[in-house]
CSV table of C-alpha atoms and ligand atoms in Angstrom, one decimal:
chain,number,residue,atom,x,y,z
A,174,UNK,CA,-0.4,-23.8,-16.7
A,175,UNK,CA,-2.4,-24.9,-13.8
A,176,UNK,CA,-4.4,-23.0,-11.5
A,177,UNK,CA,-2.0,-23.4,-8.6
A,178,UNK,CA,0.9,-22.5,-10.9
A,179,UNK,CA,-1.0,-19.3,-11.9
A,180,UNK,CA,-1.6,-18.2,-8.2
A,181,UNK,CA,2.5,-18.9,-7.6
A,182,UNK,CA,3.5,-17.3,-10.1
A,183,UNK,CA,1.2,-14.2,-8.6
A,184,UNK,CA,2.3,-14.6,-6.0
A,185,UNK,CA,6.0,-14.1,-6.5
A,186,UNK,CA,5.2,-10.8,-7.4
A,187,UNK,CA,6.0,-8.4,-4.4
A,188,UNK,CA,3.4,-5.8,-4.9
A,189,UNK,CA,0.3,-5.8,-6.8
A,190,UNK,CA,-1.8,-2.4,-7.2
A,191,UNK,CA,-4.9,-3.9,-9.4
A,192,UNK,CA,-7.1,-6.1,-8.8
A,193,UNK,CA,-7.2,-7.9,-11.9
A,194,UNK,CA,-9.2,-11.3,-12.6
A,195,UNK,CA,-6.5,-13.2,-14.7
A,196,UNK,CA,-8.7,-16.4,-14.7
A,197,UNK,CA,-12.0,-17.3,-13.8
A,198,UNK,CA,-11.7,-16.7,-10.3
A,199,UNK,CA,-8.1,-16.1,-9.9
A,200,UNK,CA,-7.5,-12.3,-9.3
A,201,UNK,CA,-4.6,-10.7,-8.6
A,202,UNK,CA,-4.6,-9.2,-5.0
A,203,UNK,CA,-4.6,-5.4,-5.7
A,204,UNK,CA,-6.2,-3.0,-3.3
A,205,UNK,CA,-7.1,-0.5,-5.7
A,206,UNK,CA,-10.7,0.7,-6.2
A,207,UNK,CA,-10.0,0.1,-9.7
A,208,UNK,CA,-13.2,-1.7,-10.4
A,209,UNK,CA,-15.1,1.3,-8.6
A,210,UNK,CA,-13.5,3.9,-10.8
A,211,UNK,CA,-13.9,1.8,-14.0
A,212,UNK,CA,-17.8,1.8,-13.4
A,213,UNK,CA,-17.8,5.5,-12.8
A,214,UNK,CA,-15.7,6.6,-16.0
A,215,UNK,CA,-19.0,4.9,-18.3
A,216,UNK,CA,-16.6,3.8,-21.3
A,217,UNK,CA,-18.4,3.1,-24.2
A,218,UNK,CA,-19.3,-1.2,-24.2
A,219,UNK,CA,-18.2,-1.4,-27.7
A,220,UNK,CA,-14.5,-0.1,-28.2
A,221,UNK,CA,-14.0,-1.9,-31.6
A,222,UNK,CA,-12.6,0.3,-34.0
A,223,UNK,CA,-10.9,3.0,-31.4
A,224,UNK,CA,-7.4,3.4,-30.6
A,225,UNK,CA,-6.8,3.8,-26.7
A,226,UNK,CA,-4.0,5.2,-24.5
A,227,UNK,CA,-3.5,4.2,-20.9
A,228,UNK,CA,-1.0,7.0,-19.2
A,229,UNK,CA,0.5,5.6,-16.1
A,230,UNK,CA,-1.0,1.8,-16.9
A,231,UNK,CA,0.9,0.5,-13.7
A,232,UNK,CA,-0.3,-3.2,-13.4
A,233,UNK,CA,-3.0,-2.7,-16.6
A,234,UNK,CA,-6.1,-3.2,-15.3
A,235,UNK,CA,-8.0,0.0,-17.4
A,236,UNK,CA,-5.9,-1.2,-20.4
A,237,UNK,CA,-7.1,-4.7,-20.6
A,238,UNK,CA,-10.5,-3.9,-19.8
A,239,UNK,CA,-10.2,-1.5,-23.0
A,240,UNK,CA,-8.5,-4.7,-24.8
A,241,UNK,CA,-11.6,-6.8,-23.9
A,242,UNK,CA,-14.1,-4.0,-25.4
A,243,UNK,CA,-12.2,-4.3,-28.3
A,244,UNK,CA,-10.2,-1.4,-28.4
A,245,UNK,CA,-6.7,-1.4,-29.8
A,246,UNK,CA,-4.8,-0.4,-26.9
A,247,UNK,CA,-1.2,1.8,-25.9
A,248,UNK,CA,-0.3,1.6,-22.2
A,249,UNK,CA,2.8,3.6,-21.0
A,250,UNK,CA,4.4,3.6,-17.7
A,251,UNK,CA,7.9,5.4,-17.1
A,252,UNK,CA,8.5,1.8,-15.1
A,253,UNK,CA,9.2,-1.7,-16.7
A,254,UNK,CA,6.5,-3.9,-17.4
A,255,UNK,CA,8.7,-6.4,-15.3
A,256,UNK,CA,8.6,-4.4,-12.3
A,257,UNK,CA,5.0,-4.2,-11.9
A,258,UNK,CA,1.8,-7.1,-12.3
A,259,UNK,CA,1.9,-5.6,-16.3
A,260,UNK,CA,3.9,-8.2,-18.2
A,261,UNK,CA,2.4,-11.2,-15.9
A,262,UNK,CA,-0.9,-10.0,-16.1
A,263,UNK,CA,-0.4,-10.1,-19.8
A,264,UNK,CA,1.2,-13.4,-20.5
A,265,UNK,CA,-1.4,-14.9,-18.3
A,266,UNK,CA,-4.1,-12.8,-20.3
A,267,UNK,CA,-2.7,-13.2,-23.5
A,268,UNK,CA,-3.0,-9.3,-24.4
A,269,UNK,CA,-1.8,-7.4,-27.2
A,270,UNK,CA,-1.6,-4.6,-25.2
A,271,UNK,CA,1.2,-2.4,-26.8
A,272,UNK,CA,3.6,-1.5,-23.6
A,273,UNK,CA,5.6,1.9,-23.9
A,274,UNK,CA,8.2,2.3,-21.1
A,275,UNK,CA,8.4,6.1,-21.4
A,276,UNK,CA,7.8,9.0,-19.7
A,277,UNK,CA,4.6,10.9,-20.5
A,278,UNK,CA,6.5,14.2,-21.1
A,279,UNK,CA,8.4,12.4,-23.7
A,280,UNK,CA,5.0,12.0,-25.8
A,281,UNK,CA,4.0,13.3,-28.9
A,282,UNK,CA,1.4,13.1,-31.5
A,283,UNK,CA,4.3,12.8,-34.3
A,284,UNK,CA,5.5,9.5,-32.7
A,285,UNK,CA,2.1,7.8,-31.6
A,286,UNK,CA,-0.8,9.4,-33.1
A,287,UNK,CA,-3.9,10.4,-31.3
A,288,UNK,CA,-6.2,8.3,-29.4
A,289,UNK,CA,-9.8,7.9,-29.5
A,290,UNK,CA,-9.9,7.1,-25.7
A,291,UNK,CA,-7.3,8.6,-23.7
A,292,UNK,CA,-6.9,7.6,-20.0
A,293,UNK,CA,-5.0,9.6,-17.6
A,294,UNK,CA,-5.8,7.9,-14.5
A,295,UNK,CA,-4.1,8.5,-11.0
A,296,UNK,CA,-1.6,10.2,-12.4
A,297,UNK,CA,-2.1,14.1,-12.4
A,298,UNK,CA,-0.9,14.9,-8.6
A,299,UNK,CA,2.5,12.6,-9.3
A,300,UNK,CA,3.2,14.7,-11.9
A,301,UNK,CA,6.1,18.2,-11.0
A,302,UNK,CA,4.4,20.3,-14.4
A,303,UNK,CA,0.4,19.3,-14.1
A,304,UNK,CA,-1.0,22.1,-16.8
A,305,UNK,CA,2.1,21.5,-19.3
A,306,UNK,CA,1.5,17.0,-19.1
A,307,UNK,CA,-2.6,18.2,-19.9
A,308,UNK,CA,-1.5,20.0,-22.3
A,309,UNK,CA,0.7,16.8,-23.9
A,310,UNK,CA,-2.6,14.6,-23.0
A,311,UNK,CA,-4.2,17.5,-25.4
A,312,UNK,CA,-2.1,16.9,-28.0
A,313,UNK,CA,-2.7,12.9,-27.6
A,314,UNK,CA,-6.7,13.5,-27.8
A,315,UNK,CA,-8.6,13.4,-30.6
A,316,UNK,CA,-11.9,13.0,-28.7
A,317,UNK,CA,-12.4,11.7,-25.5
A,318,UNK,CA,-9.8,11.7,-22.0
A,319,UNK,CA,-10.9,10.4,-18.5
A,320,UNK,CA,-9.4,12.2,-15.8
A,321,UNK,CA,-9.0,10.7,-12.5
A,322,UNK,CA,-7.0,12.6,-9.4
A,323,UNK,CA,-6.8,13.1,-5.8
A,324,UNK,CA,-8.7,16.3,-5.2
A,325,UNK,CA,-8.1,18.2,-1.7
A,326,UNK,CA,-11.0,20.4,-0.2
A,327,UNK,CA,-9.9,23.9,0.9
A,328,UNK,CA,-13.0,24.5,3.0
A,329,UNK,CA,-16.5,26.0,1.1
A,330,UNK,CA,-15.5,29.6,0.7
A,331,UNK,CA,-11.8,28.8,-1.0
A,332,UNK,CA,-12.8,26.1,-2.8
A,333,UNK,CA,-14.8,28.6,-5.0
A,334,UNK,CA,-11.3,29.4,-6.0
A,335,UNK,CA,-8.8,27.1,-8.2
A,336,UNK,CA,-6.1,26.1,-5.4
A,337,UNK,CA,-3.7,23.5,-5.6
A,338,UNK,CA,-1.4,22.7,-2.8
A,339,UNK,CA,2.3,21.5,-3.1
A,340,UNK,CA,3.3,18.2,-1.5
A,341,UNK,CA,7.0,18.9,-0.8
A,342,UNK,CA,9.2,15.6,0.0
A,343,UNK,CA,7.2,13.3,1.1
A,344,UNK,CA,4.7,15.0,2.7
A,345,UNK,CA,1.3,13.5,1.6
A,346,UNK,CA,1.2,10.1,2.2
A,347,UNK,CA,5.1,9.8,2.6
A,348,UNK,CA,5.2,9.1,-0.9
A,349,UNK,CA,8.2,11.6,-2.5
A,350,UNK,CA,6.2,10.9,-6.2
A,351,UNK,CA,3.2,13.1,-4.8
A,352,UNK,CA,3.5,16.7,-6.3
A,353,UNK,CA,0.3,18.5,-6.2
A,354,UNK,CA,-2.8,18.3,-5.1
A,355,UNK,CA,-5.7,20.2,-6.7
A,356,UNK,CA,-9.4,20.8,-5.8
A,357,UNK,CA,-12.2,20.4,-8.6
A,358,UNK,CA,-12.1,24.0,-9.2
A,359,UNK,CA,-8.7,23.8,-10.1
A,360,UNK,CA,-9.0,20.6,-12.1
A,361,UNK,CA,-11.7,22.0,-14.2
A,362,UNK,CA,-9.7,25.3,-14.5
A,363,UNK,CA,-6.8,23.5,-16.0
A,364,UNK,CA,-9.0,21.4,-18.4
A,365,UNK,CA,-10.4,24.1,-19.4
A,366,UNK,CA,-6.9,25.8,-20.2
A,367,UNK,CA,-5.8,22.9,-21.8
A,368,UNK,CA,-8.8,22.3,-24.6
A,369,UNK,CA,-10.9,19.8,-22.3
A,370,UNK,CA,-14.4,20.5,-21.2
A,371,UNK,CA,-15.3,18.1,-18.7
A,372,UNK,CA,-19.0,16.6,-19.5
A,373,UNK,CA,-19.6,14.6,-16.3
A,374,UNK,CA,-17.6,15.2,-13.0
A,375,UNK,CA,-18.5,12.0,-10.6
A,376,UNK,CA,-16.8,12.8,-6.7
A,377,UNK,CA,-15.3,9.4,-4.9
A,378,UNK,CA,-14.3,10.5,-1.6
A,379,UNK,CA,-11.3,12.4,-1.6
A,380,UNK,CA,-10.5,11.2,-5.5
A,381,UNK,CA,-12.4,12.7,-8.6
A,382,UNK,CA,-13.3,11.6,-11.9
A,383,UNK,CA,-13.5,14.0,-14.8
A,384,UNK,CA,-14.8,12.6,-18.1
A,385,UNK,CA,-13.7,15.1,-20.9
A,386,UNK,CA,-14.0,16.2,-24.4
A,387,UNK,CA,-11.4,17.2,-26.8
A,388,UNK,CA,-12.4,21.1,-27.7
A,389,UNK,CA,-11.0,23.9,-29.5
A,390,UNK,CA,-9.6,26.9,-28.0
A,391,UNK,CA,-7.0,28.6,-29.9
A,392,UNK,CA,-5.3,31.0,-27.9
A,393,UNK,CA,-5.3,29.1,-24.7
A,394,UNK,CA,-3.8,26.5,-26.7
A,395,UNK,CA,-1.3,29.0,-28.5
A,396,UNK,CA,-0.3,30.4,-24.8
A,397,UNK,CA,0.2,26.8,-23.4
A,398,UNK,CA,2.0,25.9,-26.0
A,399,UNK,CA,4.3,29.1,-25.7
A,400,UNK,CA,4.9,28.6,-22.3
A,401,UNK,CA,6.1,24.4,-22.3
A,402,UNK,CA,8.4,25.0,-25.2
A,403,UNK,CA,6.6,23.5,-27.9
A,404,UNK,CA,6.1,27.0,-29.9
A,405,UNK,CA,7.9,30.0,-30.0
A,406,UNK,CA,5.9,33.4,-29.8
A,407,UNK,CA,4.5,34.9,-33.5
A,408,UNK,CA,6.3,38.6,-32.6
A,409,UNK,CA,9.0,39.6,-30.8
A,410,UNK,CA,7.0,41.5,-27.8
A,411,UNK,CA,7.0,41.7,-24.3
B,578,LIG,C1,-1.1,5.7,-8.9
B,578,LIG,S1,-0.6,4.7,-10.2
B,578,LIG,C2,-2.0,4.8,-11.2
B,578,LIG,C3,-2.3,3.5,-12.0
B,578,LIG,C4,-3.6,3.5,-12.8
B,578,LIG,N1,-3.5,4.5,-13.9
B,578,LIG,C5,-4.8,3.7,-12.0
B,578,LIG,O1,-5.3,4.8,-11.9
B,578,LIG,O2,-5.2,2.7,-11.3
B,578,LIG,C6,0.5,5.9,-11.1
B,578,LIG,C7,1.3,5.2,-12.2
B,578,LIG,O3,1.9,6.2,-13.0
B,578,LIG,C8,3.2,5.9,-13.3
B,578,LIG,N2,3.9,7.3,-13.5
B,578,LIG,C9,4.1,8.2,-12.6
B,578,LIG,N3,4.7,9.3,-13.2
B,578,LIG,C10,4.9,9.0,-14.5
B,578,LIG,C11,5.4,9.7,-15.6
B,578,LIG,N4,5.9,10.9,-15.5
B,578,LIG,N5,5.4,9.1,-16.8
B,578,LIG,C12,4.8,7.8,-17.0
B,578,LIG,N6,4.3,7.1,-15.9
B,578,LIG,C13,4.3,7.7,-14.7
B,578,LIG,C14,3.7,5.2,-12.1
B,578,LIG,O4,4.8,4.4,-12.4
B,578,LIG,C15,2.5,4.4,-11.7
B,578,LIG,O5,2.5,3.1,-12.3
């Protein structure tokens, strides 16, 4: 395929979100600060020998960079590969990035395993259930996740406290996928309830980066567990 056939066939493509460089010098028109956040997340260089996940992969861009460290790669997006840049992105690649169309509350361990790397990137505030999809990423962990998510300031004096503030409709950014919208505090909160510790927390703007480590904690995790319907309570209490 030639160059100019490459850049058609991008072109025919109504919307790209990622900027991604499909050939030298040829890279698909994205806006998103993709590059910016992939420098801030510090993935290891050398990703051969770990399994990755990419939650939400919409066009791919964090997937095939883990692809090119080596990594053997899952990206999942409840939309076709067809209806984003994914599937031409790809081809024009030549990835073996495995593509799930699911839905991230539809993931479990028992189907796929856990991941080495986990990515769950510009995801969190499009999602209705925030602490019971962590607590699925949890499950899909077995050492590191990188967070990434709108954060909202409260002002100073609440934003000692974990707030997160509901987007009803289409009220933040007239887009009717927005749900929540968290400060840190309330980020770290939810890691924390969720068996995450997050090691380095980097600030973009109004957009945060969390990256995490898989922990233990029991009976947050029992709790959690309890209350998504994975688990049914050991006695017949309150
Ligand atoms: C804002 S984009 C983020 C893309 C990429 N992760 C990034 O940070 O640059 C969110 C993506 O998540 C997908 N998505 C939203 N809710 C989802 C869900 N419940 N399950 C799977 N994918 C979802 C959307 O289709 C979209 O491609």
């Amino acid at each position: 395929m030639t160059d100019d056939e490459v850049r058609a066939r991008i072109a025919a493509i109504p919307h790209w979100y990622h900027p991604i460089e499909v050939r030298p010098g040829i890279v698909t028109p994205g806006a998103n600060a993709a590059r910016l956040v992939l420098g801030t997340l510090q993935l290891p260089a050398d990703c051969r020998g770990l399994r990755a996940l990419d939650l939400g992969t919409r066009d791919g861009f964090f997937a095939f960079e883990l692809e090119r460290r080596g990594a053997e790669v899952v990206a999942v997006d409840y939309v076709a590969k067809t209806d984003t840049g994914f599937a031409l992105a790809a081809e024009l690649l030549g990835s073996r990035v495995t593509y799930l169309q699911r839905n991230l509350y539809e993931l479990t361990a028992a189907e796929l395993g856990t991941f080495d790397v986990v990515l769950f990137l510009g995801l969190l505030y499009h999602l209705p259930d925030p602490l019971g999809a962590l607590r699925i990423v949890r499950n899909l962990t077995a050492q590191r996740m990188y967070l990434e998510t709108l954060v909202l300031d409260f002002g100073a004096e609440m934003n000692e406290l974990p707030l997160m503030r509901f987007f009803a409709g289409s009220s933040w950014a007239g887009d009717p996928t927005n749900y929540w919208g968290p400060n840190v505090r309330c980020v770290e909160d939810m890691l924390g309830e969720s068996e995450f510790a997050a090691r380095r927390v980097v600030r973009l703007g109004d957009r945060c980066v969390f990256a995490c480590e898989a922990i233990s904690s029991p009976a947050e995790a029992y709790y959690l567990e309890i209350a998504t319907g994975r688990r049914v309570p050991e006695s017949a209490g309150s």
